[in-house]
Coordinates of C-alpha atoms in Angstrom, one line a residue:
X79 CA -10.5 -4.3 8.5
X80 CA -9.7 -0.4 9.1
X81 CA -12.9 1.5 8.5
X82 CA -12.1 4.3 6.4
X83 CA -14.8 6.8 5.3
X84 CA -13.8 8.6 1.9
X85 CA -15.9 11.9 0.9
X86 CA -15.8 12.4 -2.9
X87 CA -16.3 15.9 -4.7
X88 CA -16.4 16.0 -8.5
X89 CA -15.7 18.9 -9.1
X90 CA -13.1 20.4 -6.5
X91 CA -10.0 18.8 -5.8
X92 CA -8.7 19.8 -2.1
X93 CA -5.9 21.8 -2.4
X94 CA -5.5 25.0 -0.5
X95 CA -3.2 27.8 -0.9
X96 CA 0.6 27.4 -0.5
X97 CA 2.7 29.1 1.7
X98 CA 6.2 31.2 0.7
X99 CA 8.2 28.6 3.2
X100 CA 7.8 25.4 1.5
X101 CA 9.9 23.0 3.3
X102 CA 9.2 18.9 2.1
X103 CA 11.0 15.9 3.0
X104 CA 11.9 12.3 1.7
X105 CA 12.5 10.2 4.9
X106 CA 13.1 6.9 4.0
X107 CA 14.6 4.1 6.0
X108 CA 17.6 2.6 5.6
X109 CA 16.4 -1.0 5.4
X110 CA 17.2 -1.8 1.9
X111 CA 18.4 0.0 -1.4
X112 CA 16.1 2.7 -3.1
X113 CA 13.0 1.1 -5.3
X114 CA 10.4 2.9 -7.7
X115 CA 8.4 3.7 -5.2
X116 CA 11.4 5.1 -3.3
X117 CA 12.3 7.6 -6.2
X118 CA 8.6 8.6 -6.9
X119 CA 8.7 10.0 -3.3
X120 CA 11.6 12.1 -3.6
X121 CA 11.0 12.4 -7.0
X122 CA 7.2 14.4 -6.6
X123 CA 8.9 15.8 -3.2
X124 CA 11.6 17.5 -5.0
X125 CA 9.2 19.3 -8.2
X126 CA 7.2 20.6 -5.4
X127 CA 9.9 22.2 -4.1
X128 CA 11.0 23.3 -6.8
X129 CA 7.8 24.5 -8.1
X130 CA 7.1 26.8 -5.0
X131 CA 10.6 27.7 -4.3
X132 CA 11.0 25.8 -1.4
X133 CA 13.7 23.1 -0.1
X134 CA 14.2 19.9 -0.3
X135 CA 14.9 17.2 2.8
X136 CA 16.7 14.4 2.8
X137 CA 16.5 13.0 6.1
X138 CA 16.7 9.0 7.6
X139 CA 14.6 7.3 9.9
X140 CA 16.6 4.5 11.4
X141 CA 14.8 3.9 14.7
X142 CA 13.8 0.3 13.9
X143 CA 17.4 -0.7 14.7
X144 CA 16.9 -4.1 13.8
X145 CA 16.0 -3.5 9.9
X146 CA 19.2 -1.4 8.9
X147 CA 20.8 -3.3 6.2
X148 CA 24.4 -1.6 5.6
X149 CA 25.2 -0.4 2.7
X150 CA 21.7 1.4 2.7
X151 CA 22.4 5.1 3.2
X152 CA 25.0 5.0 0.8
X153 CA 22.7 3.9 -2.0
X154 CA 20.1 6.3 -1.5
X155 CA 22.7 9.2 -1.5
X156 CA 23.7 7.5 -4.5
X157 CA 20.7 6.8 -6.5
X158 CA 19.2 10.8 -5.7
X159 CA 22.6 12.3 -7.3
X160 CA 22.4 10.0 -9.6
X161 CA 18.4 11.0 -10.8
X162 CA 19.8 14.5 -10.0
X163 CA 17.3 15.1 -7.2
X164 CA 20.0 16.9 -4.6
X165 CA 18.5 17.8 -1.7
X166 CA 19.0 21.0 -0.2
X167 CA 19.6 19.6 3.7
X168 CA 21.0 16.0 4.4
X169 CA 22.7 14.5 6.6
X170 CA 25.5 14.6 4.0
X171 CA 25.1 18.2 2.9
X172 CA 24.4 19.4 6.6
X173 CA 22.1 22.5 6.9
X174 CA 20.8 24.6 10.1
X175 CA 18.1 21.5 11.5
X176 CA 20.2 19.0 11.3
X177 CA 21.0 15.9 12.5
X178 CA 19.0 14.9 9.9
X179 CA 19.6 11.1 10.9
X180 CA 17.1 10.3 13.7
X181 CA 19.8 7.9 15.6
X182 CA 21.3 11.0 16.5
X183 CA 18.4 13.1 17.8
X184 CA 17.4 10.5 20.3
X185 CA 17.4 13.4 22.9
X186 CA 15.0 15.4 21.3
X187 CA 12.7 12.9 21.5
X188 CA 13.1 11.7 24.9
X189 CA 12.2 15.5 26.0
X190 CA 9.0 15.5 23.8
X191 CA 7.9 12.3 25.2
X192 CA 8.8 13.7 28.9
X193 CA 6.5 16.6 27.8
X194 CA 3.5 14.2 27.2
X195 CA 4.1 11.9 30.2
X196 CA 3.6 15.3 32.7
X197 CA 0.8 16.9 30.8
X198 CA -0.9 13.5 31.5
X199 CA -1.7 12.4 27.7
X200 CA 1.0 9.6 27.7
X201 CA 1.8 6.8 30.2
X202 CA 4.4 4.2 30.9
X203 CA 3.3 0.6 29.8
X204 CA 5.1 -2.4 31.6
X205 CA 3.0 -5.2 29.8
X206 CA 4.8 -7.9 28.4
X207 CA 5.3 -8.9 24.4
X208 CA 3.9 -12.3 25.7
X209 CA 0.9 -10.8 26.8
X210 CA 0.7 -8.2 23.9
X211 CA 1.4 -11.4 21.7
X212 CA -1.6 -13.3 23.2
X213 CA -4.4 -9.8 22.2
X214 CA -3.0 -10.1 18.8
X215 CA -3.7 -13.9 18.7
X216 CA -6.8 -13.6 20.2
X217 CA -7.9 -10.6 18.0
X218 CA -7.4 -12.7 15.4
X219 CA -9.2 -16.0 16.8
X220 CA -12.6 -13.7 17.3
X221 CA -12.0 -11.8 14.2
X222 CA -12.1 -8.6 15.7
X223 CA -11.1 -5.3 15.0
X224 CA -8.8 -4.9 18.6
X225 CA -5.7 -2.7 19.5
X226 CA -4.1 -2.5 22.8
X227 CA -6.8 -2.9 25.6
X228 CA -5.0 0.3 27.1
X229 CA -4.3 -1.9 30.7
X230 CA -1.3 0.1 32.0
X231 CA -3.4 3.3 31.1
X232 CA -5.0 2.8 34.6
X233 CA -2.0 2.1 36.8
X234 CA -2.0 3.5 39.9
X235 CA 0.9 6.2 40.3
X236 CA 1.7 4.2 43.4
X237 CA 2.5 0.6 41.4
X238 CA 3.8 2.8 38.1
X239 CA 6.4 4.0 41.3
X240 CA 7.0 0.4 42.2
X241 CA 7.5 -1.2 38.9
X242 CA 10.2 1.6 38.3
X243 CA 11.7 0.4 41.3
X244 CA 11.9 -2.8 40.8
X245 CA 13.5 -1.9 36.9
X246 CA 10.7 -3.7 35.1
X247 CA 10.8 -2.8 31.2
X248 CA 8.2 -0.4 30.1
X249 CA 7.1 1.8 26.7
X250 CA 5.7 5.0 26.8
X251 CA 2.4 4.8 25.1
X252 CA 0.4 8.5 23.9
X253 CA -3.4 8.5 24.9
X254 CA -5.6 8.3 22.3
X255 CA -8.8 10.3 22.7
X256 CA -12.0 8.5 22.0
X257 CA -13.6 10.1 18.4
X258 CA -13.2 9.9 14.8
X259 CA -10.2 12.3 13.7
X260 CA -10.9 14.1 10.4
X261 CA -8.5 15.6 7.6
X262 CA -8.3 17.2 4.3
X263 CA -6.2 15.1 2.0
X264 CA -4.6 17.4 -0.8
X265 CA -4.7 14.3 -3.2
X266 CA -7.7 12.2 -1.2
X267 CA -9.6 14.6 -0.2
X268 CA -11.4 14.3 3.5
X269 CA -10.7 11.4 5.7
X270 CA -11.8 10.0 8.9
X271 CA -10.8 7.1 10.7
X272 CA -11.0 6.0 14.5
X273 CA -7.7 5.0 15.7
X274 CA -9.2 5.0 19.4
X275 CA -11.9 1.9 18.2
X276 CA -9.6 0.5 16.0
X277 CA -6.0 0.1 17.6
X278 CA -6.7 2.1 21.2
X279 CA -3.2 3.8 22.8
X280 CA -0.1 3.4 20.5
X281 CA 3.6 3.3 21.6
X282 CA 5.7 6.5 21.1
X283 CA 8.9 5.3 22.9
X284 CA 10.4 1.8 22.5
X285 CA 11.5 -0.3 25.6
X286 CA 15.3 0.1 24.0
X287 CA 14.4 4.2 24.6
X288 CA 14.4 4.2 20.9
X289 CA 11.3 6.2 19.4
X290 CA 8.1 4.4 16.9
X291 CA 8.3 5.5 13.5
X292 CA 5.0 7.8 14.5
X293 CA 6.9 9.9 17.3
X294 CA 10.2 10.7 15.7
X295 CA 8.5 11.1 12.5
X296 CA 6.1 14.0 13.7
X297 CA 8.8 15.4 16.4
X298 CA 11.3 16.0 13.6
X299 CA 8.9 17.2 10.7
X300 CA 7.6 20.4 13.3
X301 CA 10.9 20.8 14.3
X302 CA 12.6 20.7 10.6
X303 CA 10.0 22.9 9.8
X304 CA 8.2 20.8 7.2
X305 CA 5.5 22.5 5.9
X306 CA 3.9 19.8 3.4
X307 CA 4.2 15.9 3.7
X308 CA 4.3 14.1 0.5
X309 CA 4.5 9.9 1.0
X310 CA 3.0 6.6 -0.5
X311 CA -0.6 5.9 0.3
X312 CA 0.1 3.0 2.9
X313 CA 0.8 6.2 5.2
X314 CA -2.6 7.4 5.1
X315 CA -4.2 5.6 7.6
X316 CA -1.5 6.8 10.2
X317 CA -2.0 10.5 9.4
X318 CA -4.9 10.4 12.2
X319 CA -2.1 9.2 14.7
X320 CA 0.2 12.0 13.7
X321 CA -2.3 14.7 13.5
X322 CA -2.9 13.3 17.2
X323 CA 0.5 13.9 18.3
X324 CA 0.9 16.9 16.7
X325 CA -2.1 18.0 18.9
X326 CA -1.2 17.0 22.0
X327 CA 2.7 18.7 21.4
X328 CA 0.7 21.9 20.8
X329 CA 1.6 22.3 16.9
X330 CA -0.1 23.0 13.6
X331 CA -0.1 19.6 12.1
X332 CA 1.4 20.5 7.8
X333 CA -0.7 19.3 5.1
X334 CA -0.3 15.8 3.8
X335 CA -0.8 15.0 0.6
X336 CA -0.8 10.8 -0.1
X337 CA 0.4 9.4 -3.5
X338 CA -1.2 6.5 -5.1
X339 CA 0.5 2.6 -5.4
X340 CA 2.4 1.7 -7.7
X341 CA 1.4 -2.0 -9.0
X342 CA 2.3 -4.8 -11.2
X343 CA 0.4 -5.0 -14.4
X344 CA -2.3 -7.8 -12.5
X345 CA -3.0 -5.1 -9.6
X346 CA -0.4 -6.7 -7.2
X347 CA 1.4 -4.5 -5.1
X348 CA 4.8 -3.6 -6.3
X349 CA 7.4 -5.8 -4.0
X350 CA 10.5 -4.0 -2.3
X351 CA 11.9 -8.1 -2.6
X352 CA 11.9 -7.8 -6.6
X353 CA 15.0 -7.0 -8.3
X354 CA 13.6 -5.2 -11.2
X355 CA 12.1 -2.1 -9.1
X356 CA 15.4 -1.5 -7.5
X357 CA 17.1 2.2 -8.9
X358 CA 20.2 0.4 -8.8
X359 CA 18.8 -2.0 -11.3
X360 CA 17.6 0.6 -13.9
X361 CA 20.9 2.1 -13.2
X362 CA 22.9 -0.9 -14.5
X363 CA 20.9 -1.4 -17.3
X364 CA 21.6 1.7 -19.0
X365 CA 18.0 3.4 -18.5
X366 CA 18.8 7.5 -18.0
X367 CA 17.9 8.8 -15.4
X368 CA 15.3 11.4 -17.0
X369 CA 13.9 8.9 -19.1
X370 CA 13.2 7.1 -15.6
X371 CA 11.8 10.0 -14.1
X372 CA 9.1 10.6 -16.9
X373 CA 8.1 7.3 -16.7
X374 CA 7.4 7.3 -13.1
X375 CA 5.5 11.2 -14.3
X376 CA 3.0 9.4 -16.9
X377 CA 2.4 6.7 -13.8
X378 CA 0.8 8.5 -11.8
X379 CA -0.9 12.1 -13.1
X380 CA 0.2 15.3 -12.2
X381 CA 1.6 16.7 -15.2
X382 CA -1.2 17.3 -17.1
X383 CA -2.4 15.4 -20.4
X384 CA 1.0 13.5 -22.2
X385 CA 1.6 13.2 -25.5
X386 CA 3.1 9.6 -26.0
X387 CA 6.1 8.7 -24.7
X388 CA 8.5 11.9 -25.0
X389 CA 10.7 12.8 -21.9
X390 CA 10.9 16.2 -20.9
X391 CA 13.7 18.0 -18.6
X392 CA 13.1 18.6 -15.0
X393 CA 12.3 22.2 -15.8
X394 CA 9.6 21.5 -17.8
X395 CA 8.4 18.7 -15.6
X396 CA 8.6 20.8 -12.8
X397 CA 6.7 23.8 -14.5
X398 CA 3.8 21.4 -15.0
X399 CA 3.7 19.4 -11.9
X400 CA 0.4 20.0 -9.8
X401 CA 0.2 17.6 -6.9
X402 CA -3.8 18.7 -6.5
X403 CA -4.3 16.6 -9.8
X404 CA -2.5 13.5 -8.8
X405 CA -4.7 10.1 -9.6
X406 CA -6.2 8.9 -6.6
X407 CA -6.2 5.1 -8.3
X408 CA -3.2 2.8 -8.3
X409 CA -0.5 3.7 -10.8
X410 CA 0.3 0.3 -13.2
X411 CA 4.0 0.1 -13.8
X412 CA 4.4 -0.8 -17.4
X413 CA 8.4 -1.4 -17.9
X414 CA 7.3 -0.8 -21.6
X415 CA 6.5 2.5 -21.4
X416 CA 10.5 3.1 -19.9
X417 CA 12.0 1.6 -22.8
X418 CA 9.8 3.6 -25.2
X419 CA 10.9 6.6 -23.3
X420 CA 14.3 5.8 -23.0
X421 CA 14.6 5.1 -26.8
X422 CA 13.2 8.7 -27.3
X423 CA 15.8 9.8 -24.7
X424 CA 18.5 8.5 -27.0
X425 CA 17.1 9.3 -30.4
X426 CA 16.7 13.4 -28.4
X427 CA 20.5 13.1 -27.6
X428 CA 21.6 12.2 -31.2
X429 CA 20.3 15.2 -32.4
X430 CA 23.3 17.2 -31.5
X431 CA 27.0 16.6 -31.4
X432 CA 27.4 17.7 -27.8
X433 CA 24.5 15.2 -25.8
X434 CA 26.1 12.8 -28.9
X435 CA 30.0 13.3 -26.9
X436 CA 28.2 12.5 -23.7
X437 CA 26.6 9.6 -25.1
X438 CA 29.9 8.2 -26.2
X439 CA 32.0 9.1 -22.8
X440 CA 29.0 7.1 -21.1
X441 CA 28.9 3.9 -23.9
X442 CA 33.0 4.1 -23.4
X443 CA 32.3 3.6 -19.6
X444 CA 29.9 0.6 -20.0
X445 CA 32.5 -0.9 -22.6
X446 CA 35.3 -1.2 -20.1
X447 CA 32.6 -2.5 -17.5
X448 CA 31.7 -4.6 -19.8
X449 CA 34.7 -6.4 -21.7
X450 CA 37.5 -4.9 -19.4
X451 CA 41.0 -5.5 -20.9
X452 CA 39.3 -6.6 -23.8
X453 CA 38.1 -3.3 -24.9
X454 CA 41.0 -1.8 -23.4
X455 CA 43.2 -3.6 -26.4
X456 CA 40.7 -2.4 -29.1
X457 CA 40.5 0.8 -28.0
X458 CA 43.1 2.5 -30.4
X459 CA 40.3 0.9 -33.4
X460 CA 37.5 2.7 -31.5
X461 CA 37.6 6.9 -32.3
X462 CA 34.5 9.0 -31.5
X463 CA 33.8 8.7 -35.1
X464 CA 33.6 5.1 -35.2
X465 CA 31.2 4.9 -31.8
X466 CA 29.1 7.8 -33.3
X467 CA 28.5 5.9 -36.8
X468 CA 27.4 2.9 -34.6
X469 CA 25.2 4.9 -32.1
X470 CA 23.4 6.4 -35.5
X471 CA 22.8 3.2 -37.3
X472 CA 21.4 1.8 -34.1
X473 CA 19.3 4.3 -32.7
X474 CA 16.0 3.2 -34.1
X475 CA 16.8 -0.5 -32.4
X476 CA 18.1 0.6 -29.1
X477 CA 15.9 0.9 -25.9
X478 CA 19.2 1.3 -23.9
X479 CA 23.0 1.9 -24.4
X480 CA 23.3 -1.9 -22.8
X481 CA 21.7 -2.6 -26.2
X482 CA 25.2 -2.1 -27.6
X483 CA 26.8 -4.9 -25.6
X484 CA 24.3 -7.7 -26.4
X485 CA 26.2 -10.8 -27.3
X486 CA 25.8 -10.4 -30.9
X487 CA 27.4 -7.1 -30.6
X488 CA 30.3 -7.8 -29.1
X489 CA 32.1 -7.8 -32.3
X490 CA 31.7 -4.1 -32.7
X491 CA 34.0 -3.6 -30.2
X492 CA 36.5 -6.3 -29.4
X493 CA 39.4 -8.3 -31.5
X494 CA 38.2 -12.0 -32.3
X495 CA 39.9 -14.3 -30.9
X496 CA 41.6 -16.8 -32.9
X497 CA 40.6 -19.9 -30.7
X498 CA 37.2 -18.7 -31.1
X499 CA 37.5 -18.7 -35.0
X500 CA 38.9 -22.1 -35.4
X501 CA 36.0 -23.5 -33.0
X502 CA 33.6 -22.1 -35.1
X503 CA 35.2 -23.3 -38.7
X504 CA 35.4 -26.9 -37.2
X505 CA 31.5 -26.3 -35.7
X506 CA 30.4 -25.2 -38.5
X507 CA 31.9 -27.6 -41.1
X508 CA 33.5 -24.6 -42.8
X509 CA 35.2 -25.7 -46.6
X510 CA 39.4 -25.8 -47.0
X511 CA 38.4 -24.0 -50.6
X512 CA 36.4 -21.4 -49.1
X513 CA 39.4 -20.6 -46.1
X514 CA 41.1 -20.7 -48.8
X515 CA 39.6 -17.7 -51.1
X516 CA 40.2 -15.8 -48.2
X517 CA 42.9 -14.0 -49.1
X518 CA 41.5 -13.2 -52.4
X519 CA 38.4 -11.4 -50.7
X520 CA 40.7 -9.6 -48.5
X521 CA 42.2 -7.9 -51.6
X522 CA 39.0 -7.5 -53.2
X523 CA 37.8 -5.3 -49.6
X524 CA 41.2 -3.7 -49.5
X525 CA 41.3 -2.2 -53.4
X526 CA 37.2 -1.4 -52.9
X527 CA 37.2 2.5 -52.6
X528 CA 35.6 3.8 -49.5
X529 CA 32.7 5.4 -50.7
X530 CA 32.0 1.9 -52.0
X531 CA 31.2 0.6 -48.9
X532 CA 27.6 0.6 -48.7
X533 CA 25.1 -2.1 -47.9
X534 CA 23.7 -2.7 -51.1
X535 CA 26.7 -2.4 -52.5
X536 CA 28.7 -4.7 -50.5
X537 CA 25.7 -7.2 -51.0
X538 CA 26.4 -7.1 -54.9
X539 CA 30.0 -7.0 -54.9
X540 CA 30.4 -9.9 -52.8
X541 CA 28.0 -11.8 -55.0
X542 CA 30.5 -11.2 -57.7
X543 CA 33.2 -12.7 -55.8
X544 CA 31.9 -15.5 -54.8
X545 CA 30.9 -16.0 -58.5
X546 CA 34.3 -15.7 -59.5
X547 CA 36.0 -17.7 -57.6
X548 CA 33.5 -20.4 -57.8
X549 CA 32.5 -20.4 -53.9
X550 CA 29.0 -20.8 -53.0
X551 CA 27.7 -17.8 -51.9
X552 CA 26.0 -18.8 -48.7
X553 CA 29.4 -20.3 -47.7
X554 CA 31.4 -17.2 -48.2
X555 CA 28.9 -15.5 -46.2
X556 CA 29.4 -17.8 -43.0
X557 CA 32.8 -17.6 -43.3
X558 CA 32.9 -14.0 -43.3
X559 CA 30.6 -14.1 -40.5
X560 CA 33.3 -16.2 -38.4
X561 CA 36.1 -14.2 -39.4
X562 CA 34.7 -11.2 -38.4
X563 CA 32.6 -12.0 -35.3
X564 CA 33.2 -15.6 -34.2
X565 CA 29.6 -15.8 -33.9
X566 CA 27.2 -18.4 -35.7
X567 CA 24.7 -16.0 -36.4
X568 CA 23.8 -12.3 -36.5
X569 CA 23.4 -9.1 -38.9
X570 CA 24.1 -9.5 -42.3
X571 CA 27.8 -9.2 -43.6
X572 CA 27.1 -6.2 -45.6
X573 CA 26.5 -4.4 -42.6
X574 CA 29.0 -6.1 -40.3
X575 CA 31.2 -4.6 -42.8
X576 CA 29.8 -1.2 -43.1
X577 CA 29.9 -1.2 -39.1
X578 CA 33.7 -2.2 -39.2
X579 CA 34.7 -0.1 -41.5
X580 CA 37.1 -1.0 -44.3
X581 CA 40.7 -0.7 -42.6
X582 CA 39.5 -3.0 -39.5
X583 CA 37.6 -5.4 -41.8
X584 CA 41.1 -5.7 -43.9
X585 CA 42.8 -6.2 -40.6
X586 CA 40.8 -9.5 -39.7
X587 CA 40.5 -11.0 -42.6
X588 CA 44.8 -10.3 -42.7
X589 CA 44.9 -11.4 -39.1
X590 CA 43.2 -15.1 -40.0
X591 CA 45.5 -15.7 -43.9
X592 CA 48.7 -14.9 -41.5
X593 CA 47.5 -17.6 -38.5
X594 CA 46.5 -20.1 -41.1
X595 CA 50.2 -20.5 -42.3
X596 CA 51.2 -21.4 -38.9
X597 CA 48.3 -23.5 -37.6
X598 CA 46.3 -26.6 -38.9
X599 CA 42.8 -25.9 -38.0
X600 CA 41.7 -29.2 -39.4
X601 CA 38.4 -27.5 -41.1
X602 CA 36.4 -29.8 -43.1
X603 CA 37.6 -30.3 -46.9
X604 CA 35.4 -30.2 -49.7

């Protein structure tokens, strides 16, 4: 177990001042796609750039060869512009630090690590990863707290010389001074922790010549400038290491501020493994990106008191962002709260006909995802009038735009097939006499005036009908239902209708009277 000593003040939170040059940076590695806690990061990296007139980093850490899944780089470029977090420097964009993928500054680090093996405070370490493997098993047989026993510390320079010779493998490990190291958390406040007792001398250079995470990680952030660290709380353990190295290069270590876990709603740490923390995911199921980014504001402080679930614009989010009142507890991720928000996000856009033609261009994109040729057919039956009447009469019910293209919904924006129609009159034991009448309902819809078609309306004058032409009503009603949606169940057929709209509800109903003189569809006969 780390021993880590936590100092609590209740009344001060430490936060110093800030300086003109903010410079911050989102590093992650490209070992997988981007996650919550991915986005958070850049996310809170990006307002406090923003907020202090500063830039914003993008850079990659993809020393631990061996963990780069392809494909990864591309998503997180991806996912930011998406979120509309654009960094300022990347290694897309360029800018005047760059490279700002580590792969390609493997000389830099090499010469830093040179630097430490002459002024004495790193050394070259030729033990095997049998024998490193054997302390870790035996650290864990005597339940002790036990890094590296710092052996090839004490080599002679004479066999270092000789092991060189004879091309045995070696790290380079820094020399970790005995002592507590101390810091000033801007979110945690002071912190002290003994990485001498507790791990002894770390490695800064991999046998492949490929630097730790710790090296490249505090080489690049002095040399890029950075002047404020922003990262999940799992990193706060190694600040003691880095604030070390810094040290020992001669450089002013840059404030680190920690941010708190994000967790299931039991406690349990969020998973990189589960599929419903992945950007990508939120992405495909039709959650904005600001309602997203609220979400993950209200998770974990910062931003003042909120009022419910309303999302705000990055301008305002980044006007009240203060990282020195970020919670120091774990954040629950409550998926809730995003579809509350996102809802609000929709209801905001439907306020005004120009977010309302942005809403349609994007529900026209999912369409065509969604039903392909399909919707391409149907189109022509689908003006921005029609999508905007279905966007209003939904927007209390949806949580996304996907709500749209739930099965049950597919009517609204594809033709019924006919095989589909005659599966469901056989299914459903449909009467000959009811098919029958409906040509005579087809007349009745095509001769109602258009101001007529209302709910309540429609609900009366199709009790009528029925009435008159002697056809139970719940029957009509099914058969309706079929005709129009090839679905057993669903919304009522007053507002099927009133979705539809009179012209494309005459159409079906015309499109079914025309098959049946061609086709026996063997329905059931009363």
């Amino acid at each position: 177990m780390y021993r880590v000593y936590f100092w609590k003040c209740i009344s001060v939170r430490y936060f110093s001042f800030v300086p003109s040059n903010v410079r911050v940076r989102f590093a992650p590695s490209p070992t997988g796609f981007m996650h919550l806690g991915g986005l958070r990061t850049a996310f809170f990296n990006y307002l406090f750039a923003r907020k202090n007139k500063g830039q914003f980093i993008l850079r990659i850490e993809d020393t631990d060869r061996k963990r780069i899944k392809s494909g990864s780089i591309e998503n997180l470029n991806a996912m930011l512009e998406w979120a509309g977090l654009t960094p300022d420097e990347s290694p897309k964009k360029g800018g005047q630090f760059g490279p700002y993928i580590q792969s390609e500054r493997l000389a830099t680090y090499q010469e830093k690590a040179e630097y430490l093996l002459k002024t004495g405070v790193a050394y070259r370490c030729f033990c095997s990863e049998t024998r490193l493997d054997i302390l870790r098993k035996e650290a864990l047989r005597t339940r002790e707290i036990r890094g590296y026993d710092n052996k090839c510390r004490h080599l002679e320079p004479g066999e270092i010389d000789r092991l060189l010779k004879e091309g045995k493998s070696y790290t380079i490990r820094f020399k970790v001074p005995d002592g507590p190291v101390s810091h000033n958390d801007v979110v945690f406040g002071p912190q002290t922790y003994d990485v001498s007792a507790n791990e002894g001398d770390f490695i800064i250079i991999k046998s492949d010549g490929f630097p730790t995470y710790h090296f490249a990680s505090v080489v690049d952030d002095h040399l890029m400038e950075i002047s404020h660290i922003l990262r999940g709380t799992e990193w706060l353990i190694s600040t003691p290491k880095h604030i070390l190295l810094h040290k020992a290069l001669g450089w002013q270590p840059p404030k680190f501020a920690h941010l708190p876990l994000l967790t299931n709603s039991d406690r349990s740490k969020l998973s990189k493994r589960q599929e419903s923390i992945g950007i990508e995911y939120f992405k495909d199921k039709g959650y904005a990106p600001i309602a997203l980014l609220n979400f993950l504001a209200v998770a974990g402080g910062g931003f003042g008191k909120q009022e419910g679930c309303i999302p705000e614009d990055l301008d305002t989010l980044c006007s009240k962002f203060r990282l020195e009142s970020i919670n120091t507890g774990s954040c629950i991720v409550d998926l809730r709260k995003l579809d509350l928000f996102n809802h609000n996000y929709l209801v905001q856009q439907l306020s005004n006909d120009r977010s309302i033609t942005n809403l349609i261009k994007e529900l026209r994109i999912i369409l065509r995802k969604k039903y392909g040729e399909r919707y391409d057919k149907e189109e022509k039956n689908l003006p921005d009038s029609y999508i905007k009447k279905i966007l209003l009469c939904y927007k209390d019910r949806m949580r996304t735009l996907n709500s749209l293209i739930e099965p049950d919904m597919e009517y609204l924006w594809t033709a019924v097939e006919w095989e589909d129609i005659v599966e469901k009159f056989s299914l459903m034991k449909i009467p000959a006499s009811t098919i029958a009448r409906l040509k005579q309902v087809g007349c009745f819809l095509s001769n109602l005036p258009e101001s007529e078609y209302t709910q309540d309306n429609l609900t009366q004058k199709l009790r009528e009908v029925s009435e008159q032409y002697k056809v139970p009503y719940s029957s009509m009603m099914r058969t309706l239902r079929i005709v129009f949606t090839a679905q057993k169940d669903g919304p009522g057929i007053a507002e099927i209708i009133d979705m539809l709209g009179k012209k494309r509800c005459v159409e079906k109903i015309n499109f079914v009277t025309e098959k049946l003189h061609h086709y026996d569809i063997g329905v059931c006969h009363s």
